Amino acid sequence: MNTVAPPRQLVLRTPRQLIALRLPLRGLVVAGLLLLALLLVSAISLATGSYGVALGEVWETLRGITISRVIDNVIWEFRFPRTLCAALVGAMMALSGAVLQNATRNSLADPSLVGVSQGAALAVVTLTILFPELGSGWRPWIAFAGSILVAMAIRTLSQTHHGPSTIRFVLMGIGLSAFISSITSILLTYGEIDRAMAALAWLAGSINAASWGDVWTLLGWAAVLFPLLLLLSRSMSALRFGGITAIGLGAPVTLVRNVQLAIAVGLAAIATSVVGPLGFVGLVAPHAARRLAPAGMGLHLVLVALFGALLVALADLVGRAAFAPIQVPAGILTALIGVPIFVLLLIRSQPASSS
Amino acid sequence: MSEITASEPVRHRIRAWSGVLPLLAMLAGAFLFHIAVGAKPLPVTTVFDALISFDPTNFDHVIVQNLRLPRAVLALVVGAALSLAGALMQGVTRNPLADPGLLGLTTGAAFAVVLAQTVFGVAALAAMPWIAMSGALGAAVIVFFISRLVPGGATPLSMTLAGAAVSAFLGTIISIIHLLNQDTFENLRVWLTGSLAGRDITLLWYTGPWMLIAFVAGVLLAPRVTVLAMGDEVAQGLGVKTGWLKAQLLAVVVVLTACSVALAGPLGFIGLVIPHVVRLYVGSDYRWIVPYSALVGAAYLISVDIVARIAIPPREISTGIITALVGAPLFVHLVRRRAR
């Protein structure tokens, strides 16, 4: 008799089984390692820059001990919020991609590839150039509105009487992105030069100007959206098997799919509104997490978030350290890593179901 | 029997011929209008005079000859070249979504030009066509190679996705070069959005001969593209050496695209839009699609450039932005229609 020993795992349950997480040990170990790497990158990031600070001094400063006013200033006002921003934005983009891939059942979906980022970009550029008197507090909301409109447009357009097709969804995204980007370009050409320059810096996907305000914005939204995702994780696992099976398993498919899309769009829009479009993080992180450790949906999402955070933190660190004093925006580096992976995934994908 | 089978092509041919004259008139009209409008509007009669009997002491004539005529010629040549390239690509790849921009050729050419100018400091105009051609060819080869590796082969979808990926990658490297060489990059910035404004017309002397050869070759090869569009097996059965023909067509497409990019930067969606519009009128015979695409494409880009110049005075929109604005919805429409 062949009895396969179940993988060693921990099970976490909340009292009424709203959440039940099976945690395979390998997944937990990988999560721990990712967290460690993230902390390490953050520490190096805090210490690196035009004003070098020793790692020990970073630690002292973070504990509230003032070594010098300059170090205090550099760490607390510039590098710490920036590092936090990078990690948060990375986690949000990665989760957005994971949810998008689950909802569309398309392993190539990424917020930047299907026009969601461009929708947010157009909305924010419009805000920056045409309505500068409205403060940056409006940014997340406007970005969310822009993204959700584009997402809905793409969803409607890719829905034909053959039903939704995954690859058509991506093609629609490419077409619509080109259209939206050209409107954005018109605004940039036509708009007042100062405002256009501000919008341009943001468009490159740079974390240069991150402030504590941005950190609080991101944290606030993350505090709402992350738990919501964990609540959804069980229905999301059902959706992994496709719509019909998921209905059979008792998941409210249409509702879950729509909520998922809203969350995916929300995460990408908030992250985009703060640092600008960061390409391909949402594409890469879910695949990397799946490769690193098999896990149930809940833990998978945690791994995805950690990997995304690590990826963007690293991209930000490399971008500002490698060619110093020139700062290469993190978005450029994530695209540089992401595109070859996209090609690899394209080559290894299943034949398109409908074309 | 023979009457019935022969009447269809004959009717098409009559229809196709009947379109040539109105089309030429339209092209000439757009060309003259393009020269006439601007910060200083000129009457068409003045434009005529300036073109026919140039008077170097007449200020208006100088405007026409030195500023506006070169730009109109540029729009004419580039519009014709990109449309013809798009038409040939759609025939060869049997891909209704084929376009020099979507399949990465224009970004490849732009990448090569940027790399040569900013990193290696090549400024010689004579070298530009060669540099752009090698970039376009490289990108084309990579895109087709990737799309062949995708399960299901080189379908329109896999080609478009591969093209988007290669474009994104090369575009990113262009951005990095841009960041690292901010001074030298300043003059390439406008060019990179696809613009006909302030281009160095002497470049046309270096690219012109190549483009002329490619134009003629494209029109001469067109009849065999019709056969090729029926599929490789049919074409081989009819005695066409498909491999050799494809290589020739690739050369034509690369030359036309690369020279267009060198002249006006990466202009998107023209090669996608025009052949589809032309097909509505002349059917599926590439003997007609190819030359018609060249004519309509020329008139189209001239018109687009007029819009770019006068839409929001005194500023100017990059021509490439408007071609994307018009072309992207058509792309979406084509993707949708293929689904049926």
XYZ file of C-alpha atoms in Angstrom:
695
model
C 0.000 0.000 0.000
C 1.261 3.390 -0.915
C 0.415 5.889 1.714
C 1.684 9.336 0.976
C 2.605 11.100 4.146
C 0.890 14.517 4.198
C 3.369 17.383 4.245
C 4.183 18.563 7.728
C 1.961 21.472 8.477
C 0.475 23.730 11.058
C -3.205 24.638 10.988
C -4.388 28.009 12.218
C -8.095 28.472 12.740
C -10.230 31.337 13.921
C -13.124 30.230 16.147
C -15.878 30.072 13.546
C -13.594 28.823 10.806
C -13.903 32.064 8.908
C -10.236 31.628 8.227
C -8.494 28.315 8.359
C -4.927 28.377 7.214
C -3.007 25.200 6.597
C 0.612 26.136 6.831
C 3.070 23.689 5.294
C 6.452 23.950 6.984
C 8.382 24.615 3.794
C 6.163 27.567 3.098
C 6.732 28.894 6.575
C 10.484 28.520 6.257
C 10.483 30.313 2.919
C 8.311 33.066 4.369
C 10.802 33.445 7.215
C 13.727 33.616 4.806
C 11.965 36.186 2.648
C 11.232 38.292 5.702
C 14.867 38.055 6.766
C 16.036 39.081 3.308
C 13.577 41.970 3.335
C 14.910 43.171 6.684
C 18.478 42.851 5.432
C 17.768 44.820 2.246
C 15.934 47.455 4.265
C 18.861 47.770 6.664
C 21.350 48.161 3.808
C 18.965 50.603 2.163
C 18.851 52.695 5.348
C 22.633 52.731 5.563
C 23.359 53.460 1.883
C 23.295 56.818 0.213
C 25.252 59.943 -0.428
C 25.601 60.257 3.351
C 26.882 56.854 4.507
C 25.691 55.590 7.888
C 27.069 52.475 9.589
C 24.573 49.657 10.203
C 25.092 49.956 13.961
C 24.267 53.642 13.825
C 21.118 52.863 11.832
C 20.004 50.501 14.559
C 20.738 53.046 17.291
C 18.846 55.744 15.424
C 15.816 53.512 14.893
C 15.784 52.797 18.637
C 15.453 56.498 19.214
C 19.003 57.283 20.228
C 20.302 60.437 18.615
C 23.864 60.047 17.347
C 23.844 63.255 15.383
C 21.138 65.498 14.070
C 22.219 64.817 10.488
C 21.897 61.054 10.857
C 18.581 61.467 12.629
C 17.346 63.625 9.817
C 18.628 61.391 7.007
C 17.187 58.211 8.504
C 13.867 59.435 9.858
C 12.934 62.017 7.258
C 14.213 60.413 4.065
C 15.416 56.842 4.099
C 13.024 55.188 6.537
C 9.780 56.356 4.916
C 11.267 55.597 1.524
C 12.172 52.039 2.475
C 8.783 51.445 4.059
C 7.090 52.845 0.988
C 9.079 50.580 -1.316
C 8.199 47.483 0.681
C 4.519 48.382 1.007
C 4.137 49.297 -2.633
C 5.877 46.091 -3.669
C 3.592 43.986 -1.494
C 0.499 45.723 -2.855
C 1.514 45.428 -6.510
C 2.432 41.773 -6.028
C -0.874 40.960 -4.339
C -2.739 42.860 -7.015
C -1.076 40.702 -9.668
C -1.800 37.495 -7.757
C -5.471 38.349 -7.379
C -5.738 39.516 -10.977
C -4.200 36.273 -12.220
C -6.613 34.293 -10.087
C -9.691 36.249 -11.113
C -8.932 36.234 -14.839
C -7.338 32.759 -14.759
C -4.589 34.258 -16.836
C -1.043 33.678 -15.688
C 0.183 36.646 -17.744
C -2.033 39.249 -16.083
C -0.255 42.168 -14.457
C -1.675 45.530 -13.437
C 0.722 47.351 -15.748
C 0.033 45.019 -18.654
C -3.744 45.213 -18.642
C -4.060 48.962 -18.460
C -4.884 49.348 -14.776
C -1.672 51.228 -14.047
C -2.159 53.390 -17.129
C -5.673 54.236 -15.955
C -4.308 55.336 -12.609
C -1.525 57.209 -14.364
C -3.916 59.124 -16.589
C -6.110 60.009 -13.620
C -3.185 61.236 -11.538
C -1.614 63.190 -14.400
C -4.990 64.804 -15.057
C -5.195 65.745 -11.402
C -1.640 67.083 -11.298
C -1.915 69.134 -14.471
C -5.510 70.288 -14.668
C -6.507 70.507 -10.996
C -3.338 71.259 -9.041
C -5.364 73.082 -6.396
C -6.780 69.757 -5.239
C -4.265 68.309 -2.794
C -2.426 65.032 -3.076
C -4.943 63.564 -0.636
C -7.227 63.089 -3.623
C -4.645 61.043 -5.477
C -5.541 57.550 -4.211
C -9.238 58.112 -4.857
C -8.744 59.550 -8.309
C -6.272 56.808 -9.187
C -8.745 54.203 -7.991
C -11.505 55.721 -10.091
C -9.281 55.820 -13.189
C -8.114 52.249 -12.741
C -11.524 50.800 -12.089
C -12.946 52.528 -15.169
C -10.200 51.080 -17.348
C -10.542 47.647 -15.764
C -14.271 47.682 -16.414
C -13.734 48.816 -19.991
C -11.247 46.024 -20.624
C -13.496 43.460 -19.011
C -16.482 44.563 -21.093
C -14.466 44.668 -24.294
C -12.895 41.242 -23.835
C -16.271 39.701 -23.065
C -17.786 38.356 -26.275
C -20.438 35.724 -26.685
C -17.639 33.184 -26.601
C -17.229 34.105 -22.965
C -14.193 35.793 -21.489
C -10.869 34.811 -22.982
C -7.682 35.141 -21.035
C -5.317 36.062 -23.832
C -7.788 38.496 -25.370
C -7.892 40.224 -21.999
C -4.158 40.925 -22.257
C -4.419 42.075 -25.899
C -7.252 44.436 -24.983
C -5.049 45.766 -22.226
C -2.231 46.461 -24.700
C -4.573 48.323 -27.045
C -6.273 50.329 -24.353
C -2.951 51.114 -22.644
C -1.644 52.628 -25.867
C -4.768 54.731 -26.162
C -4.674 55.945 -22.567
C -0.931 56.590 -22.670
C -1.340 58.851 -25.674
C -3.931 60.930 -23.827
C -1.513 61.131 -20.903
C 1.200 62.280 -23.306
C -1.048 65.015 -24.669
C -1.638 66.282 -21.147
C 2.106 66.251 -20.520
C 2.852 68.146 -23.735
C 0.062 70.623 -23.326
C 0.147 71.139 -19.577
C 2.054 73.835 -17.764
C 5.727 72.931 -17.697
C 6.234 72.846 -13.892
C 3.255 70.619 -13.328
C 4.206 68.458 -16.296
C 7.685 67.942 -14.839
C 6.200 66.904 -11.495
C 3.910 64.449 -13.255
C 6.813 63.170 -15.349
C 8.951 62.362 -12.310
C 6.052 60.468 -10.825
C 5.413 58.595 -14.082
C 8.864 57.013 -14.097
C 7.895 54.945 -11.071
C 10.299 56.407 -8.581
C 10.195 56.261 -4.813
C 12.453 59.334 -4.468
C 9.958 61.616 -2.861
C 8.319 59.206 -0.445
C 7.240 60.870 2.774
C 5.603 59.761 6.002
C 2.285 60.924 4.587
C 2.641 58.393 1.782
C 3.510 55.673 4.263
C 0.361 56.371 6.267
C -1.778 56.398 3.124
C -0.389 53.049 2.053
C -0.673 51.558 5.527
C -4.253 52.710 5.898
C -5.346 51.088 2.669
C -3.280 47.971 3.309
C -4.929 47.598 6.703
C -8.310 47.384 4.967
C -7.426 45.418 1.852
C -4.974 42.773 3.160
C -7.383 41.231 5.710
C -10.147 41.311 3.111
C -7.926 39.262 0.822
C -7.249 36.690 3.514
C -10.992 36.391 4.077
C -11.409 35.798 0.358
C -8.591 33.294 0.118
C -10.800 30.259 0.498
C -13.120 31.215 -2.357
C -10.035 32.120 -4.354
C -8.699 28.591 -3.970
C -12.004 27.308 -5.305
C -11.693 29.613 -8.298
C -8.305 28.106 -9.114
C -10.201 25.160 -10.592
C -12.263 27.312 -12.917
C -15.739 28.835 -12.721
C -17.837 25.697 -13.082
C -15.931 23.669 -10.512
C -15.982 26.629 -8.156
C -19.767 26.842 -8.388
C -19.879 23.144 -7.618
C -17.694 23.753 -4.584
C -20.198 26.304 -3.371
C -18.333 29.542 -4.035
C -20.412 32.577 -5.071
C -18.348 32.870 -8.234
C -19.555 36.080 -9.814
C -19.496 37.944 -6.531
C -16.039 36.662 -5.607
C -14.695 37.466 -9.058
C -16.013 41.013 -8.957
C -14.763 41.610 -5.426
C -11.392 40.212 -6.461
C -11.164 42.525 -9.437
C -12.089 45.480 -7.251
C -9.427 44.575 -4.695
C -6.793 43.932 -7.355
C -7.533 47.248 -9.004
C -7.629 48.994 -5.638
C -4.235 47.672 -4.547
C -2.589 48.594 -7.845
C -4.248 51.997 -7.931
C -3.191 52.993 -4.412
C 0.371 51.821 -4.960
C 0.491 53.581 -8.324
C -0.941 56.781 -6.911
C 1.962 57.029 -4.468
C 5.022 56.021 -6.523
C 3.858 55.884 -10.139
C 3.513 52.854 -12.394
C 5.765 49.976 -11.323
C 5.717 47.374 -14.059
C 5.818 43.615 -13.858
C 6.005 43.198 -10.059
C 2.487 41.785 -10.066
C 3.423 39.439 -12.869
C 6.603 38.060 -11.362
C 5.839 37.756 -7.654
C 3.007 35.174 -7.815
C 5.026 32.897 -10.082
C 8.107 33.212 -7.924
C 6.094 32.464 -4.780
C 4.591 29.369 -6.379
C 8.051 28.200 -7.408
C 9.552 28.791 -3.974
C 6.998 26.855 -1.963
C 3.722 25.095 -2.571
C 1.159 26.629 -0.290
C -2.524 27.053 0.234
C -4.015 30.319 -0.984
C -3.619 32.126 2.348
C 0.065 31.411 2.790
C 0.613 31.866 -0.937
C -0.674 35.420 -0.623
C 1.679 36.056 2.286
C 4.616 34.741 0.259
C 3.572 36.837 -2.724
C 3.402 39.974 -0.592
C 6.808 39.320 0.964
C 8.411 38.595 -2.385
C 6.932 41.723 -3.923
C 8.124 43.830 -1.014
C 11.619 42.359 -1.327
C 11.683 42.877 -5.089
C 10.749 46.554 -4.985
C 12.922 47.321 -1.960
C 15.842 45.737 -3.791
C 15.014 47.553 -7.042
C 14.896 50.838 -5.167
C 18.196 50.152 -3.408
C 19.996 49.098 -6.599
C 18.428 51.956 -8.553
C 19.804 54.603 -6.266
C 23.113 52.971 -5.378
C 24.347 51.410 -8.637
C 24.709 54.539 -10.765
C 24.951 57.129 -7.965
C 24.562 60.072 -8.082
C 22.049 59.289 -10.847
C 18.942 57.642 -9.485
C 17.394 54.976 -11.670
C 13.687 54.709 -10.822
C 12.645 51.376 -9.341
C 10.029 50.960 -12.057
C 12.721 50.705 -14.704
C 14.541 47.950 -12.841
C 11.393 45.938 -12.166
C 10.567 46.112 -15.879
C 14.095 45.025 -16.723
C 13.693 41.921 -14.568
C 10.049 41.410 -15.410
C 10.089 41.371 -19.194
C 12.368 38.332 -19.636
C 10.242 36.494 -17.096
C 7.136 37.476 -19.051
C 8.683 36.007 -22.195
C 9.606 32.834 -20.328
C 6.052 32.490 -19.028
C 4.685 33.157 -22.505
C 6.831 30.383 -23.951
C 5.832 27.944 -21.243
C 2.139 28.857 -21.296
C -0.615 26.494 -22.374
C -1.840 26.965 -25.940
C -4.339 29.816 -26.003
C -7.798 28.427 -25.335
C -9.514 30.677 -27.826
C -7.878 32.733 -30.493
C -18.953 29.710 -66.832
C -15.838 31.669 -67.571
C -17.843 34.870 -67.594
C -19.030 34.333 -64.042
C -15.595 33.469 -62.684
C -13.905 36.303 -64.515
C -16.374 39.050 -63.666
C -15.515 39.229 -59.978
C -11.805 40.097 -60.359
C -12.600 42.353 -63.277
C -15.113 44.304 -61.251
C -12.558 44.592 -58.462
C -9.978 45.781 -60.916
C -12.288 48.440 -62.332
C -13.150 49.540 -58.854
C -9.508 49.639 -57.827
C -8.452 51.634 -60.894
C -11.326 54.048 -60.398
C -9.954 54.939 -56.979
C -6.501 55.962 -58.149
C -7.325 59.408 -59.475
C -9.482 60.607 -56.548
C -6.823 59.265 -54.231
C -4.025 61.161 -55.978
C -6.166 64.299 -55.908
C -6.786 63.799 -52.196
C -3.081 63.306 -51.568
C -2.173 66.456 -53.513
C -4.861 68.421 -51.668
C -3.669 67.272 -48.247
C -0.078 68.023 -49.253
C -0.857 71.594 -50.294
C -3.076 72.198 -47.280
C -0.319 70.878 -44.998
C 2.053 73.490 -46.414
C -0.539 76.279 -46.347
C -1.605 76.041 -42.698
C 0.605 77.044 -39.820
C 1.528 79.953 -37.580
C 1.410 82.101 -40.703
C -1.391 80.827 -42.948
C -0.490 81.110 -46.616
C -2.909 81.157 -49.539
C -2.664 78.070 -51.742
C -1.721 80.255 -54.702
C 1.378 81.421 -52.823
C 2.234 77.821 -52.046
C 1.945 77.009 -55.735
C 4.165 79.912 -56.685
C 6.749 78.955 -54.124
C 6.853 75.408 -55.420
C 6.876 76.252 -59.124
C 8.734 79.562 -59.386
C 10.738 79.966 -56.208
C 11.662 83.544 -55.345
C 14.394 83.637 -52.646
C 13.604 87.275 -51.790
C 9.956 86.492 -51.023
C 9.646 85.691 -47.320
C 6.603 83.466 -47.804
C 8.417 81.446 -50.435
C 11.321 80.924 -48.066
C 8.963 79.656 -45.376
C 7.492 77.174 -47.817
C 10.759 75.950 -49.254
C 12.826 75.796 -46.090
C 10.349 74.894 -43.362
C 7.056 73.561 -44.570
C 7.916 71.656 -47.731
C 10.513 69.424 -46.036
C 8.050 68.526 -43.309
C 5.277 67.731 -45.784
C 7.641 65.551 -47.803
C 8.698 63.795 -44.624
C 5.085 63.031 -43.691
C 4.454 61.782 -47.225
C 7.443 59.449 -47.299
C 7.099 58.116 -43.769
C 3.338 57.572 -44.034
C 3.734 55.675 -47.284
C 6.646 53.606 -45.976
C 5.043 52.525 -42.709
C 1.721 51.670 -44.362
C 3.393 49.651 -47.075
C 5.488 47.840 -44.483
C 2.365 47.086 -42.444
C 0.508 45.753 -45.470
C 3.363 43.412 -46.399
C 3.712 42.218 -42.802
C 0.022 41.430 -42.542
C 0.219 39.422 -45.736
C 3.365 37.508 -44.903
C 2.521 36.652 -41.301
C -1.206 36.216 -42.061
C -1.622 38.295 -38.952
C -4.262 41.048 -39.084
C -2.620 42.628 -36.033
C 0.802 42.934 -37.675
C 2.316 46.407 -37.557
C 5.939 47.540 -37.501
C 5.254 49.218 -34.147
C 3.337 46.424 -32.451
C 5.854 43.773 -33.489
C 8.782 45.675 -32.014
C 10.529 46.812 -35.219
C 10.182 50.545 -34.595
C 11.377 50.248 -31.003
C 14.286 48.121 -32.226
C 15.304 50.789 -34.707
C 14.856 53.562 -32.147
C 16.907 51.608 -29.620
C 19.757 51.172 -32.078
C 19.741 54.869 -32.963
C 19.705 55.937 -29.310
C 22.457 53.500 -28.434
C 24.621 54.635 -31.329
C 24.155 58.346 -30.697
C 24.411 58.534 -26.916
C 26.645 55.638 -25.948
C 28.942 55.293 -28.948
C 28.731 58.925 -30.018
C 27.974 58.180 -33.671
C 26.618 61.385 -35.142
C 27.165 60.776 -38.876
C 23.833 60.978 -40.646
C 25.076 58.595 -43.327
C 25.356 55.858 -40.725
C 21.844 56.291 -39.339
C 19.951 54.169 -41.889
C 22.341 51.268 -41.316
C 22.111 51.546 -37.546
C 18.325 51.743 -37.605
C 18.096 48.824 -40.018
C 20.227 46.554 -37.872
C 18.100 47.454 -34.835
C 14.822 46.772 -36.635
C 16.124 43.514 -38.065
C 17.379 42.362 -34.674
C 14.071 43.119 -32.992
C 12.116 41.402 -35.784
C 14.204 38.261 -35.521
C 13.853 38.148 -31.728
C 10.073 38.677 -31.839
C 9.511 35.970 -34.452
C 11.867 33.622 -32.623
C 9.974 34.071 -29.342
C 6.560 33.706 -30.971
C 7.677 30.461 -32.625
C 8.637 29.041 -29.230
C 5.200 29.777 -27.781
C 2.935 26.731 -27.716
C 0.639 26.994 -30.716
C 3.332 28.668 -32.836
C 3.532 32.117 -34.364
C -0.123 33.095 -34.056
C -1.254 36.737 -34.226
C -1.659 36.649 -30.460
C 1.742 35.227 -29.602
C 3.413 37.588 -32.068
C 1.694 40.616 -30.565
C 2.577 39.583 -27.017
C 6.188 38.909 -27.970
C 6.317 42.259 -29.755
C 4.923 44.035 -26.706
C 7.473 42.328 -24.471
C 10.444 43.174 -26.699
C 9.202 46.764 -27.067
C 8.808 47.101 -23.307
C 12.310 45.766 -22.706
C 14.035 47.931 -25.299
C 11.975 50.929 -24.172
C 13.202 50.392 -20.639
C 16.825 50.288 -21.762
C 16.228 53.489 -23.730
C 14.970 55.080 -20.498
C 18.104 53.982 -18.655
C 20.373 55.379 -21.376
C 18.282 58.527 -21.190
C 18.844 58.813 -17.433
C 22.567 58.192 -17.637
C 23.197 60.640 -20.509
C 20.824 63.464 -19.831
C 22.656 66.105 -21.848
C 23.135 64.193 -25.068
C 19.651 62.846 -24.804
C 17.912 66.179 -24.796
C 17.666 66.391 -28.584
C 16.363 62.847 -28.953
C 13.442 63.311 -26.582
C 10.992 64.823 -29.033
C 12.054 62.410 -31.748
C 11.258 59.461 -29.451
C 7.584 60.361 -29.212
C 7.359 60.140 -32.988
C 7.444 63.662 -34.286
C 7.887 65.314 -37.650
C 8.777 68.677 -36.128
C 12.194 70.121 -36.798
C 13.671 67.015 -38.381
C 16.930 67.256 -40.259
C 15.817 66.919 -43.868
C 19.322 66.076 -45.095
C 18.773 62.658 -43.552
C 16.295 62.079 -46.361
C 19.196 62.094 -48.831
C 20.744 59.149 -47.043
C 17.559 57.163 -46.454
C 15.743 58.131 -49.665
C 17.562 55.816 -52.073
C 17.062 52.848 -49.792
C 13.403 53.610 -49.341
C 12.915 54.021 -53.088
C 14.426 50.599 -53.737
C 12.255 49.090 -50.995
C 9.105 50.775 -52.352
C 9.689 49.390 -55.836
C 10.595 45.952 -54.494
C 7.497 45.908 -52.291
C 5.183 46.731 -55.180
C 6.901 44.166 -57.427
C 6.661 41.431 -54.770
C 3.034 42.235 -53.949
C 1.391 39.740 -56.352
C 3.230 36.880 -54.709
C 2.171 38.115 -51.262
C -1.422 37.394 -52.264
C -0.417 33.785 -52.836
C 1.575 33.718 -49.625
C -1.420 35.014 -47.689
C -3.265 31.835 -48.626
C -0.793 29.867 -46.544
C 2.647 28.374 -47.044
C 1.432 25.058 -48.446
C -0.791 26.620 -51.081
C 1.990 29.019 -52.036
C 4.525 26.199 -52.356
C 2.013 24.207 -54.383
C 1.756 27.155 -56.764
C 5.506 27.197 -57.173
C 6.481 30.041 -54.848
C 9.766 29.647 -52.986
C 8.271 30.787 -49.679
C 11.479 30.966 -47.670
C 13.302 33.160 -50.188
C 10.215 35.333 -50.727
C 9.804 35.852 -46.986
C 13.447 36.857 -46.642
C 13.027 39.433 -49.430
C 9.857 40.790 -47.863
C 11.496 40.973 -44.454
C 14.295 43.020 -46.011
C 11.764 45.407 -47.575
C 9.844 45.795 -44.320
C 12.996 46.338 -42.275
C 14.363 48.962 -44.672
C 11.086 50.896 -44.806
C 10.499 50.762 -41.051
C 14.056 51.570 -40.060
C 14.336 54.529 -42.429
C 10.977 55.854 -41.197
C 12.144 55.646 -37.605
C 15.418 57.359 -38.439
C 13.423 60.150 -40.069
C 10.488 60.637 -37.729
C 10.947 58.464 -34.657
C 8.762 55.526 -33.669
C 5.299 56.250 -35.066
C 2.810 53.588 -34.042
C -0.282 52.028 -35.527
C -0.033 53.507 -39.048
C 0.957 50.183 -40.578
C -1.921 48.557 -38.710
C -4.661 50.989 -39.639
C -4.101 51.815 -43.298
C -4.044 48.318 -44.858
C -7.319 47.507 -43.082
C -8.952 50.623 -44.442
C -7.585 49.881 -47.909
C -8.826 46.294 -47.785
C -12.379 47.510 -47.299
C -12.131 49.104 -50.717
C -9.937 46.883 -52.913
C -10.494 43.441 -51.398
C -7.759 40.935 -50.583
C -5.508 41.262 -53.622
C -2.100 42.500 -52.495
C -1.351 43.816 -55.979
C -3.794 46.534 -55.024
C -3.454 46.578 -51.253
C 0.268 47.378 -51.369
C 0.294 50.442 -53.662
C -2.988 51.698 -52.247
C -1.619 51.424 -48.728
C 1.340 53.575 -49.738
C -0.902 56.291 -51.212
C -3.517 56.272 -48.449
C -0.822 56.062 -45.779
C 0.912 59.132 -47.173
C -2.346 61.114 -47.243
C -3.202 59.850 -43.745
C 0.061 60.883 -42.100
C -0.056 64.279 -43.790
C -3.571 64.785 -42.408
C -2.569 63.583 -38.952
C 0.380 65.946 -38.998
C -1.920 68.839 -39.905
C -4.038 67.991 -36.850
C -0.911 67.713 -34.701
C 0.185 71.172 -35.812
C -3.075 73.071 -35.466
C -5.048 71.288 -32.722
C -3.774 73.315 -29.766
C -1.980 76.425 -31.006
C 0.642 77.634 -30.359
C 1.860 74.291 -29.023
C 2.193 71.183 -31.092
C 1.222 67.594 -30.290
C 3.644 64.863 -31.299
C 2.379 63.169 -34.425
C 2.941 59.749 -32.878
C 0.486 60.513 -30.095
C -2.302 61.159 -32.547
C -1.590 58.068 -34.627
C -1.858 56.022 -31.408
C -5.037 57.816 -30.434
C -6.623 56.845 -33.756
C -4.991 53.440 -34.112
C -5.497 51.926 -30.672
C -9.315 51.794 -30.860
C -9.043 50.064 -34.224
C -6.649 47.552 -32.677
C -9.182 46.857 -29.928
C -11.879 46.442 -32.564
C -9.759 43.962 -34.529
C -9.011 41.898 -31.434
C -12.717 41.768 -30.690
C -13.655 40.821 -34.228
C -11.186 37.949 -34.296
C -12.968 36.464 -31.312
C -16.130 35.871 -33.296
